[in-house]
Coordinates of C-alpha atoms and ligand atoms in Angstrom, one line a residue:
M1 CA 15.4 25.7 -18.2
T2 CA 16.1 24.8 -14.1
A3 CA 18.3 21.9 -12.5
R4 CA 15.6 20.1 -12.4
S5 CA 14.5 19.7 -15.9
Q6 CA 18.2 19.4 -17.2
A7 CA 18.8 16.0 -14.7
L8 CA 14.2 15.1 -16.5
S9 CA 16.2 15.5 -19.8
M10 CA 19.7 13.0 -19.1
L11 CA 17.4 10.6 -17.2
R12 CA 15.3 10.3 -20.4
A13 CA 17.9 11.0 -23.2
L14 CA 20.0 7.8 -21.5
A15 CA 16.8 5.6 -21.1
R16 CA 16.3 5.8 -24.5
K17 CA 19.9 5.0 -25.3
D18 CA 19.5 2.1 -22.5
A19 CA 16.7 1.0 -25.0
G20 CA 19.3 -0.8 -27.5
A21 CA 20.2 -2.9 -24.8
R22 CA 18.7 -5.9 -22.8
I23 CA 19.2 -6.4 -19.4
I24 CA 20.3 -9.4 -19.2
H25 CA 23.6 -8.1 -21.7
Q26 CA 23.8 -5.4 -19.1
F27 CA 25.3 -7.6 -16.9
A28 CA 28.2 -8.6 -19.0
A29 CA 29.3 -4.9 -19.9
D30 CA 28.8 -4.9 -15.6
P31 CA 29.7 -6.9 -13.7
R32 CA 29.0 -5.3 -10.1
R33 CA 25.4 -4.5 -11.7
T34 CA 24.2 -6.5 -8.9
E35 CA 26.2 -5.4 -6.7
R36 CA 25.3 -1.9 -7.5
M37 CA 21.8 -2.4 -7.8
G38 CA 21.4 -5.3 -4.3
V39 CA 20.8 -3.0 -1.3
E40 CA 19.8 -3.4 2.0
A41 CA 17.5 -2.2 4.5
A42 CA 16.1 -3.0 8.4
G43 CA 16.3 -6.6 7.3
L44 CA 14.8 -6.2 3.3
Y45 CA 16.9 -7.7 0.6
L46 CA 16.3 -5.1 -2.5
D47 CA 17.5 -6.7 -6.4
L48 CA 17.2 -4.2 -8.7
S49 CA 19.5 -5.9 -11.0
K50 CA 17.1 -7.5 -13.3
Q51 CA 15.2 -3.2 -14.0
S52 CA 16.1 -1.7 -17.6
W53 CA 18.7 1.2 -16.4
S54 CA 22.5 0.4 -18.0
A55 CA 25.2 2.3 -15.7
E56 CA 24.7 5.5 -16.8
G57 CA 20.9 5.1 -17.0
F58 CA 21.2 3.9 -13.3
E59 CA 23.7 7.4 -12.5
A60 CA 21.0 9.5 -14.1
A61 CA 18.4 9.3 -12.8
L62 CA 20.5 9.2 -9.1
D63 CA 21.9 12.3 -9.8
L64 CA 18.6 13.6 -10.5
A65 CA 17.7 12.2 -7.1
R66 CA 20.5 14.8 -6.0
T67 CA 19.3 17.7 -7.7
C68 CA 16.2 17.3 -6.3
D69 CA 17.1 17.4 -2.9
I70 CA 15.5 14.8 -2.2
E71 CA 17.3 14.9 1.3
G72 CA 16.6 18.4 2.0
R73 CA 12.7 17.3 1.1
R74 CA 13.4 14.4 3.4
D75 CA 14.5 16.1 5.9
A76 CA 11.7 18.9 5.4
L77 CA 9.6 15.8 6.2
F78 CA 10.7 14.6 9.6
A79 CA 11.0 18.2 11.2
G80 CA 7.3 18.6 11.4
E81 CA 7.3 21.3 8.5
A82 CA 4.5 21.7 6.0
V83 CA 5.6 19.3 3.3
N84 CA 1.3 19.0 2.7
V85 CA 1.4 22.6 1.0
T86 CA -2.5 22.1 0.1
E87 CA -3.9 22.0 4.1
G88 CA -0.9 23.9 5.4
R89 CA 0.0 20.4 7.2
A90 CA 3.1 18.4 8.7
V91 CA 3.1 14.7 7.8
L92 CA 4.4 12.9 10.5
H93 CA 3.6 9.5 9.9
P94 CA 7.4 8.6 11.0
A95 CA 6.2 10.1 15.0
L96 CA 3.7 7.3 14.8
R97 CA 6.0 4.1 15.5
A98 CA 9.3 7.0 17.2
A99 CA 10.6 5.7 20.5
D100 CA 8.6 7.4 23.0
D101 CA 11.6 9.6 23.8
A102 CA 11.4 11.1 21.0
D103 CA 11.2 14.4 19.8
F104 CA 9.2 14.9 17.1
R105 CA 7.6 18.2 15.9
A106 CA 4.1 19.6 13.6
L107 CA 5.0 23.0 12.1
G108 CA 7.2 23.1 15.6
E109 CA 4.3 21.7 18.0
P110 CA 5.9 18.9 20.3
V111 CA 3.1 15.9 19.2
S112 CA 6.0 12.6 20.6
K113 CA 4.2 12.6 24.5
G114 CA 0.8 12.6 22.5
V115 CA 2.0 9.5 20.2
A116 CA 2.7 7.5 23.1
E117 CA -0.1 8.5 25.9
T118 CA -2.0 6.8 22.9
R119 CA 0.1 4.3 23.0
A120 CA -0.1 3.6 26.7
L121 CA -4.1 4.0 26.5
M122 CA -3.9 1.4 23.0
A123 CA -1.5 -1.3 25.0
A124 CA -3.5 -0.6 27.8
F125 CA -6.4 -1.5 26.2
A126 CA -5.6 -4.1 24.4
T127 CA -4.5 -5.7 27.7
D128 CA -7.5 -5.5 29.6
V129 CA -9.5 -7.0 26.5
H130 CA -7.9 -10.2 26.3
S131 CA -7.7 -10.6 30.5
G132 CA -11.2 -9.8 30.6
A133 CA -11.0 -6.6 32.8
E134 CA -11.8 -5.5 29.2
T135 CA -15.7 -6.4 28.4
G136 CA -19.3 -6.1 27.2
G137 CA -22.3 -4.0 28.6
A138 CA -22.7 -7.7 29.6
K139 CA -19.5 -7.8 31.5
Q140 CA -19.0 -11.1 28.3
P141 CA -15.6 -10.9 27.7
F142 CA -14.9 -9.1 23.5
T143 CA -14.5 -13.0 21.7
A144 CA -14.9 -11.2 18.1
I145 CA -14.2 -7.2 17.4
V146 CA -15.6 -6.0 13.5
H147 CA -13.3 -3.1 11.9
I148 CA -15.2 -0.2 10.2
G149 CA -13.5 2.4 8.3
I150 CA -12.6 2.9 4.2
G151 CA -9.4 4.0 2.8
G152 CA -6.9 4.4 4.9
S153 CA -8.8 3.6 8.1
D154 CA -9.4 -0.1 6.3
L155 CA -6.3 -1.5 3.8
G156 CA -3.5 -1.0 6.4
P157 CA -5.5 -2.8 8.6
R158 CA -6.5 -5.4 7.1
L159 CA -3.2 -6.2 5.5
L160 CA -1.6 -6.5 8.9
W161 CA -4.1 -8.4 9.8
D162 CA -3.8 -10.8 7.4
A163 CA -0.1 -10.7 7.5
L164 CA 0.6 -11.7 10.9
R165 CA -2.7 -13.3 12.3
P166 CA -2.4 -16.8 13.6
L167 CA -4.5 -19.6 11.7
E168 CA -7.0 -20.2 15.0
P169 CA -7.0 -16.9 16.4
T170 CA -8.7 -15.4 20.0
I171 CA -10.4 -13.1 18.8
D172 CA -12.2 -13.4 15.4
L173 CA -11.7 -9.1 13.7
R174 CA -13.6 -8.6 11.1
F175 CA -13.1 -5.8 8.6
V176 CA -16.3 -3.8 6.9
A177 CA -15.6 -1.1 4.5
N178 CA -18.1 -1.1 2.1
I179 CA -21.7 0.1 2.4
D180 CA -23.0 -2.3 0.5
P181 CA -24.9 -3.8 3.5
R182 CA -24.1 -7.0 2.1
D183 CA -20.2 -6.3 3.7
M184 CA -21.7 -5.5 6.9
G185 CA -24.0 -9.0 6.8
E186 CA -21.3 -11.2 6.4
A187 CA -19.3 -9.3 9.1
L188 CA -22.2 -9.8 11.6
S189 CA -22.9 -13.5 10.5
G190 CA -22.3 -15.4 13.4
L191 CA -20.8 -13.1 16.2
D192 CA -23.3 -12.4 19.0
P193 CA -23.9 -8.9 20.2
E194 CA -22.6 -8.8 23.8
T195 CA -19.3 -10.0 23.3
T196 CA -18.4 -8.2 20.6
L197 CA -16.9 -4.6 20.0
V198 CA -17.1 -2.9 17.2
V199 CA -14.2 0.0 16.3
I200 CA -15.5 2.5 13.8
V201 CA -12.1 4.3 12.6
S202 CA -12.3 7.7 10.6
K203 CA -10.1 10.4 10.7
T204 CA -13.1 12.9 9.7
F205 CA -15.7 10.5 11.1
T206 CA -17.9 12.4 8.5
T207 CA -16.9 9.1 5.9
Q208 CA -20.4 8.5 4.1
E209 CA -19.4 4.6 3.4
T210 CA -17.6 4.2 7.7
L211 CA -21.7 6.0 9.1
A212 CA -23.7 3.9 7.6
N213 CA -22.2 1.1 8.9
A214 CA -22.2 2.6 11.7
D215 CA -25.3 2.7 12.0
L216 CA -25.9 -0.5 11.2
A217 CA -23.4 -2.4 13.8
K218 CA -25.0 0.0 16.5
A219 CA -28.6 -1.5 15.6
W220 CA -27.6 -4.3 15.5
L221 CA -26.3 -3.9 18.9
A222 CA -29.4 -2.6 20.0
E223 CA -31.3 -5.4 19.6
S224 CA -29.7 -6.9 21.7
L225 CA -28.8 -4.7 24.6
S226 CA -30.1 -1.1 26.4
P227 CA -28.4 1.8 25.4
K228 CA -26.8 1.6 28.0
R229 CA -24.6 -1.0 27.7
M230 CA -24.2 -0.4 24.3
V231 CA -21.9 2.3 24.6
K232 CA -19.3 -0.3 25.9
H233 CA -19.3 -1.7 22.9
L234 CA -18.9 1.4 20.8
I235 CA -14.7 2.8 20.5
G236 CA -14.4 5.2 18.1
V237 CA -11.0 6.1 16.4
T238 CA -10.5 9.6 14.8
A239 CA -8.7 12.7 14.4
A240 CA -12.8 14.3 15.1
P241 CA -14.1 13.3 18.6
D242 CA -15.9 15.1 19.4
K243 CA -17.9 14.4 16.8
A244 CA -17.1 10.9 17.9
E245 CA -19.3 11.2 21.1
A246 CA -22.1 13.6 19.3
W247 CA -22.4 9.7 16.8
G248 CA -22.4 8.0 20.9
C249 CA -19.6 6.0 20.4
G250 CA -18.1 5.7 24.8
R251 CA -14.4 5.6 23.9
T252 CA -12.8 7.4 21.4
F253 CA -9.0 7.1 20.5
G254 CA -7.0 10.5 18.8
F255 CA -4.8 10.9 15.9
R256 CA -3.8 13.8 14.7
D257 CA -4.1 16.5 10.9
W258 CA -0.7 15.1 10.5
V259 CA -1.6 11.9 10.5
G260 CA -2.2 11.3 6.9
G261 CA -5.2 8.5 5.6
R262 CA -3.3 6.4 4.1
Y263 CA -0.1 6.8 6.4
S264 CA -2.5 5.4 8.9
L265 CA -1.5 2.4 10.5
W266 CA 1.1 2.9 12.2
S267 CA -1.9 5.5 14.6
A268 CA -5.5 3.8 17.0
V269 CA -6.6 3.3 13.3
S270 CA -4.9 0.0 13.5
L271 CA -6.2 -0.4 17.7
S272 CA -8.6 -3.3 15.7
V273 CA -5.3 -5.1 15.2
A274 CA -3.7 -4.0 18.2
V275 CA -5.4 -5.8 19.9
A276 CA -6.4 -8.6 18.1
L277 CA -2.7 -9.7 17.3
G278 CA -1.4 -8.4 20.6
W279 CA -0.5 -5.6 21.4
D280 CA 3.7 -7.0 21.7
V281 CA 2.9 -8.2 17.9
F282 CA 1.9 -4.6 16.9
E283 CA 4.8 -3.0 18.7
R284 CA 6.9 -4.9 16.8
V285 CA 5.5 -4.2 13.4
L286 CA 5.9 -0.2 14.9
D287 CA 10.1 -1.4 15.6
G288 CA 10.2 -2.4 12.0
A289 CA 9.0 0.6 10.2
R290 CA 10.9 2.5 13.0
A291 CA 14.5 0.7 11.7
M292 CA 12.9 1.4 8.3
D293 CA 12.8 5.3 9.0
A294 CA 16.7 5.7 10.6
H295 CA 17.9 3.2 6.8
F296 CA 15.4 5.8 4.9
L297 CA 17.9 8.8 7.8
E298 CA 20.9 7.1 7.0
A299 CA 21.8 5.4 3.4
S300 CA 23.2 7.7 1.0
P301 CA 20.7 7.5 -1.8
E302 CA 22.5 5.3 -3.9
V303 CA 22.6 2.7 -1.0
N304 CA 19.4 3.8 -0.1
A305 CA 16.3 1.5 -0.4
P306 CA 13.4 4.0 -0.5
V307 CA 15.2 6.1 -3.3
L308 CA 16.0 3.1 -5.4
L309 CA 12.8 1.7 -5.7
A310 CA 11.7 5.2 -6.3
L311 CA 13.9 6.1 -9.2
A312 CA 13.1 2.6 -10.7
Q313 CA 9.5 3.7 -11.2
V314 CA 10.2 7.5 -12.8
Y315 CA 12.8 5.5 -14.7
N316 CA 10.1 3.5 -16.3
V317 CA 7.3 6.1 -15.8
E318 CA 9.7 8.7 -17.7
G319 CA 11.8 7.3 -19.3
R320 CA 10.2 4.3 -21.1
G321 CA 6.6 5.6 -20.7
R322 CA 5.8 2.3 -18.7
H323 CA 2.7 3.8 -16.7
A324 CA 2.2 0.4 -15.1
R325 CA 3.8 -2.1 -12.7
T326 CA 2.1 -5.0 -11.1
V327 CA 2.9 -6.2 -7.9
A328 CA 3.0 -9.3 -7.0
P329 CA 3.6 -11.1 -2.9
Y330 CA 5.2 -14.0 -2.7
A331 CA 2.8 -14.5 0.1
H332 CA -1.3 -15.8 1.1
G333 CA -0.7 -13.1 4.3
L334 CA 0.4 -10.3 1.6
R335 CA -2.5 -10.4 -0.9
R336 CA -3.8 -7.6 -0.1
L337 CA -0.6 -5.4 -0.5
P338 CA -2.1 -4.9 -4.2
A339 CA -5.2 -3.2 -2.3
F340 CA -2.9 -0.9 0.1
L341 CA -0.3 0.0 -2.2
Q342 CA -2.8 1.1 -4.9
Q343 CA -4.1 4.1 -2.1
L344 CA -0.9 4.3 -1.2
E345 CA 1.0 5.5 -3.9
M346 CA -2.1 6.7 -6.4
E347 CA -3.9 8.8 -4.0
S348 CA -0.8 10.1 -3.4
N349 CA 0.7 11.0 -6.7
G350 CA -2.0 10.2 -8.7
K351 CA -1.7 13.9 -9.7
G352 CA -1.9 15.8 -12.2
V353 CA -0.4 19.9 -11.1
K354 CA 2.9 20.2 -8.8
R355 CA 3.0 21.8 -5.2
D356 CA 2.3 25.7 -7.0
G357 CA -0.5 24.5 -8.8
S358 CA 1.4 24.8 -12.3
P359 CA 0.2 21.7 -14.7
V360 CA 2.5 18.8 -14.1
D361 CA 5.2 18.1 -16.9
T362 CA 6.4 14.9 -15.5
A363 CA 4.5 12.0 -16.4
T364 CA 3.3 11.4 -12.7
G365 CA 2.0 8.3 -10.3
P366 CA 1.1 4.8 -12.2
I367 CA -1.1 2.2 -12.6
V368 CA -1.0 0.1 -9.6
F369 CA -1.9 -3.7 -9.5
G370 CA -1.5 -7.6 -8.5
E371 CA -2.7 -10.2 -7.2
P372 CA -0.8 -12.8 -4.9
G373 CA 1.4 -15.0 -6.5
T374 CA 1.6 -17.3 -8.0
N375 CA -2.4 -16.6 -8.2
G376 CA -1.7 -13.8 -11.0
Q377 CA 0.8 -16.7 -13.1
H378 CA -2.5 -18.1 -13.3
A379 CA -4.6 -14.6 -14.4
F380 CA -2.8 -11.4 -16.1
F381 CA 0.5 -12.4 -16.2
Q382 CA 0.0 -13.5 -19.6
Q383 CA -0.5 -10.5 -20.6
I384 CA 2.7 -9.7 -17.8
H385 CA 4.8 -11.6 -20.1
Q386 CA 4.1 -11.3 -24.1
G387 CA 1.8 -8.2 -24.8
P388 CA 2.3 -4.9 -26.5
Q389 CA 2.9 -3.2 -23.4
V390 CA 5.6 -3.4 -20.8
V391 CA 4.4 -3.4 -17.5
P392 CA 7.4 -3.8 -14.7
A393 CA 6.4 -5.8 -12.3
E394 CA 7.8 -5.6 -8.3
F395 CA 7.8 -9.6 -6.4
V396 CA 7.8 -9.6 -3.0
V397 CA 9.1 -12.6 -2.3
V398 CA 8.9 -14.0 2.2
G399 CA 11.6 -16.8 2.0
H400 CA 9.0 -18.8 4.3
T401 CA 5.3 -18.1 4.7
S402 CA 3.9 -20.0 7.6
D403 CA 5.4 -21.7 10.6
A404 CA 4.1 -25.2 8.4
A405 CA 6.2 -23.9 6.5
M406 CA 9.1 -23.2 8.4
D407 CA 9.0 -26.8 9.1
A408 CA 9.1 -27.9 6.3
R409 CA 11.9 -26.0 4.6
E410 CA 11.2 -27.1 0.7
G411 CA 7.6 -26.3 1.6
D412 CA 8.2 -22.7 0.7
A413 CA 10.6 -23.9 -2.0
P414 CA 7.3 -23.7 -5.2
L415 CA 5.9 -20.5 -3.5
W416 CA 9.9 -18.4 -3.7
A417 CA 10.9 -20.0 -7.3
N418 CA 7.7 -19.8 -8.8
A419 CA 8.9 -15.8 -8.1
L420 CA 12.6 -16.0 -9.3
A421 CA 11.1 -17.9 -12.0
Q422 CA 9.0 -15.2 -13.4
A423 CA 10.9 -12.5 -13.3
Q424 CA 13.7 -14.4 -15.0
A425 CA 11.7 -15.6 -17.5
L426 CA 10.7 -11.7 -18.1
M427 CA 14.5 -10.2 -18.1
L428 CA 15.1 -13.2 -20.3
G429 CA 12.0 -14.5 -22.7
K430 CA 12.3 -17.4 -25.4
T431 CA 12.9 -15.7 -29.5
E432 CA 11.2 -18.0 -31.7
A433 CA 14.4 -19.7 -33.3
Q434 CA 14.1 -21.3 -29.4
A435 CA 10.1 -21.8 -29.6
R436 CA 10.7 -23.3 -33.5
A437 CA 13.3 -25.6 -32.2
E438 CA 12.0 -26.9 -28.7
L439 CA 9.4 -27.2 -31.4
I440 CA 10.9 -29.7 -33.3
A441 CA 12.7 -31.3 -30.5
A442 CA 8.7 -32.2 -28.8
G443 CA 8.5 -34.2 -32.9
A444 CA 6.4 -30.7 -35.0
E445 CA 6.8 -30.8 -38.2
P446 CA 8.8 -28.7 -39.8
D447 CA 5.8 -26.1 -41.1
E448 CA 4.3 -27.0 -37.9
A449 CA 6.8 -25.7 -35.7
D450 CA 6.7 -22.4 -38.5
R451 CA 3.5 -21.7 -37.4
L452 CA 3.3 -22.0 -34.4
A453 CA 6.7 -20.8 -33.3
P454 CA 5.7 -16.5 -33.0
H455 CA 2.8 -17.9 -30.4
K456 CA 5.6 -19.4 -28.4
A457 CA 8.1 -17.1 -29.0
F458 CA 8.8 -14.7 -25.6
P459 CA 10.4 -11.2 -26.0
G460 CA 11.5 -10.8 -22.5
D461 CA 14.4 -7.1 -21.4
R462 CA 10.9 -6.8 -19.5
P463 CA 12.1 -4.9 -15.8
S464 CA 11.7 -6.1 -12.6
T465 CA 12.2 -5.3 -9.1
T466 CA 12.8 -8.1 -6.7
I467 CA 12.8 -8.0 -2.2
L468 CA 13.4 -10.3 -0.6
L469 CA 11.7 -11.4 3.0
D470 CA 12.9 -14.0 5.0
A471 CA 10.0 -14.4 6.6
L472 CA 6.8 -13.0 7.4
T473 CA 7.8 -10.6 10.7
P474 CA 6.2 -8.0 12.1
E475 CA 9.5 -6.7 11.7
A476 CA 10.2 -7.1 8.0
V477 CA 5.8 -6.2 7.3
G478 CA 6.6 -3.3 9.8
A479 CA 9.5 -2.1 8.0
L480 CA 8.0 -3.0 3.7
L481 CA 5.0 -0.1 4.3
A482 CA 7.3 2.1 5.8
M483 CA 8.8 1.7 2.4
Y484 CA 6.1 2.4 0.7
E485 CA 5.6 5.0 2.4
H486 CA 8.8 6.6 1.9
K487 CA 9.2 5.2 -1.8
T488 CA 6.2 6.8 -2.5
F489 CA 6.9 10.3 -1.1
V490 CA 10.8 10.5 -2.7
E491 CA 8.6 9.6 -6.4
G492 CA 6.1 13.0 -5.1
V493 CA 9.5 15.3 -4.4
I494 CA 10.8 14.0 -8.1
W495 CA 7.7 14.4 -9.8
D496 CA 7.6 18.2 -7.2
I497 CA 3.5 17.5 -6.5
N498 CA 1.9 17.1 -2.9
S499 CA 1.9 13.3 -2.3
F500 CA -0.3 14.1 1.2
D501 CA -3.5 15.5 -0.4
Q502 CA -6.8 13.9 -2.3
W503 CA -8.9 16.5 -3.8
G504 CA -10.0 14.3 -6.4
V505 CA -12.4 11.6 -3.6
E506 CA -13.9 15.3 -4.1
L507 CA -16.2 16.3 -6.2
G508 CA -18.2 12.4 -7.2
K509 CA -18.6 12.2 -3.1
A510 CA -20.3 15.9 -3.8
L511 CA -22.5 14.0 -6.9
A512 CA -23.4 11.2 -5.1
R513 CA -24.5 13.4 -2.4
A514 CA -27.1 15.1 -5.9
I515 CA -27.9 11.8 -6.9
L516 CA -28.8 10.1 -3.2
T517 CA -31.0 14.1 -3.7
D518 CA -33.0 13.2 -6.6
V519 CA -34.1 10.2 -5.5
A520 CA -35.0 10.7 -1.8
D521 CA -37.4 14.3 -4.6
G522 CA -38.2 10.7 -7.0
E523 CA -37.4 11.6 -10.1
P524 CA -33.4 13.1 -11.7
S525 CA -33.0 16.4 -11.4
P526 CA -33.8 18.6 -14.7
G527 CA -30.3 19.7 -15.2
L528 CA -29.1 16.2 -15.7
D529 CA -27.1 14.4 -18.2
P530 CA -29.3 12.1 -20.1
S531 CA -27.0 9.2 -19.9
T532 CA -27.2 9.7 -15.9
A533 CA -30.8 10.2 -16.3
E534 CA -32.2 7.4 -17.8
L535 CA -29.4 5.1 -15.5
M536 CA -31.1 6.6 -12.2
K537 CA -34.8 6.2 -13.4
R538 CA -33.7 2.5 -14.4
L539 CA -32.2 2.0 -10.8
M540 CA -35.0 3.6 -9.3
V541 CA -37.8 1.5 -10.1
Ligands
F6P1 O1 -12.0 9.6 0.2 C1 -10.7 9.8 0.3 C2 -10.7 8.9 2.1 O2 -10.0 10.8 2.5 C3 -9.0 8.8 2.1 O3 -7.9 9.1 1.6 C4 -9.2 8.3 3.5 O4 -8.1 7.0 3.6 C5 -10.3 7.1 3.4 O5 -11.5 8.3 2.8 C6 -11.4 7.1 4.8 O6 -11.3 8.2 5.5 P1 -11.6 8.5 6.7 O7 -10.9 8.2 8.1 O8 -11.9 10.3 6.5 O9 -12.9 8.0 7.1

């Protein structure tokens, strides 16, 4: 049995033992629990004391992390080694937010100079768009940007914009991802081609949805602009500039193959947001992420936020069979955080084989879902509180969510008070006896109270983590998203999987191409399964 297997077995055994004690009782057993399971990192505060682990379970999780050489594997990533083992690539998203004088190397090749050069080009472009030095083909200033991309070429930039945009932006930034033409139709509605910049973001510049939408946008521009003028409105952001130029982009901003799609928001992938927000705001996002990188590199495991966040997840998945996690950002500006984390975590760690190709010996990535608070409370929290499955919750709580609220301090309390109350209710629950007593006190007859009490009881003992941000600043958003990237990496190390490829998305793409070929031929292929053939016949009419 390897040291890792032994550490996993110990964690599972202690987790089973922990199941015999309620979370709330762990506080009495360990007066320093909140201190030991609370961690400050790059301006964020994490409270993991409402997780199910006992002090022993917590230590066993840390032992597992150390046994898996978390720190050595982290250093290998930052050193630019080929940690993406199936594609033989480095994984260096930290290089994108490093200082200009950093010296990151990808497989030995110095890359920081190139990063700094691209950032300088992005900054100059953002400044020129705002100053009017950069205009459309008809010499009109740009007042709108349409960002076309999908997956990692959409989710991160979209989240940054939602989180940091002013209420009345000087540039109207719109996002298009879906191949459904309605998505593009809504984005273009009301825009003027002469004052609209189209930014096409695709690492490969081969993604079907993005190319289809780029063609729609080009056709829309062509209705008003000559080909010569139109090129000023078409920017490509890609690791394949030759493809972008061949397609018709007037200018491209590049990034390298050691930037994973779901880890790319720090790169030129966020050009549209950096322009619309202003370069100074985007730089502050990078500053926040860099601060989290420093924390991840320097903090020992027991006070390392990404490590502890990952261990809570591994404890729940491996130790308690809890294969889902709900993420509830209590800030309207973070409403797309669950969607961003779905790609980051599930595309990174939704894997069935280990790095060496052998079947996994763990459960691997959880199902991540969520909605902003308090909306989720009025949608699916019923099940989180009373359903038979225990679904750990993660509350991302922002002390001040907007300038308006900053003025009226009490404006934020109803939001964060709800988040704290939800975490408390999940932990404490309510016994049938308590529910019955409340019913009696409210005037119910004893037999009515007996009848309703089971329906009004809450099992409680349901785990959660709370992450506090003082305010929704660019730095806090950068630190938060970088923390989740590192958390995802740490989980992948423990599960011994490759968190940086995504072969699982390829089969569906290939089959879609085959179906489209059948559509062009006018009938389903003879060998097609009967279900798909029947559905196609109904849709092809
Ligand atoms: O198909 C999955 C995926 O490759 C994601 O990993 C990626 O973020 C997205 O599609 C978009 O890819 P691209 O940036 O190459 O268009």
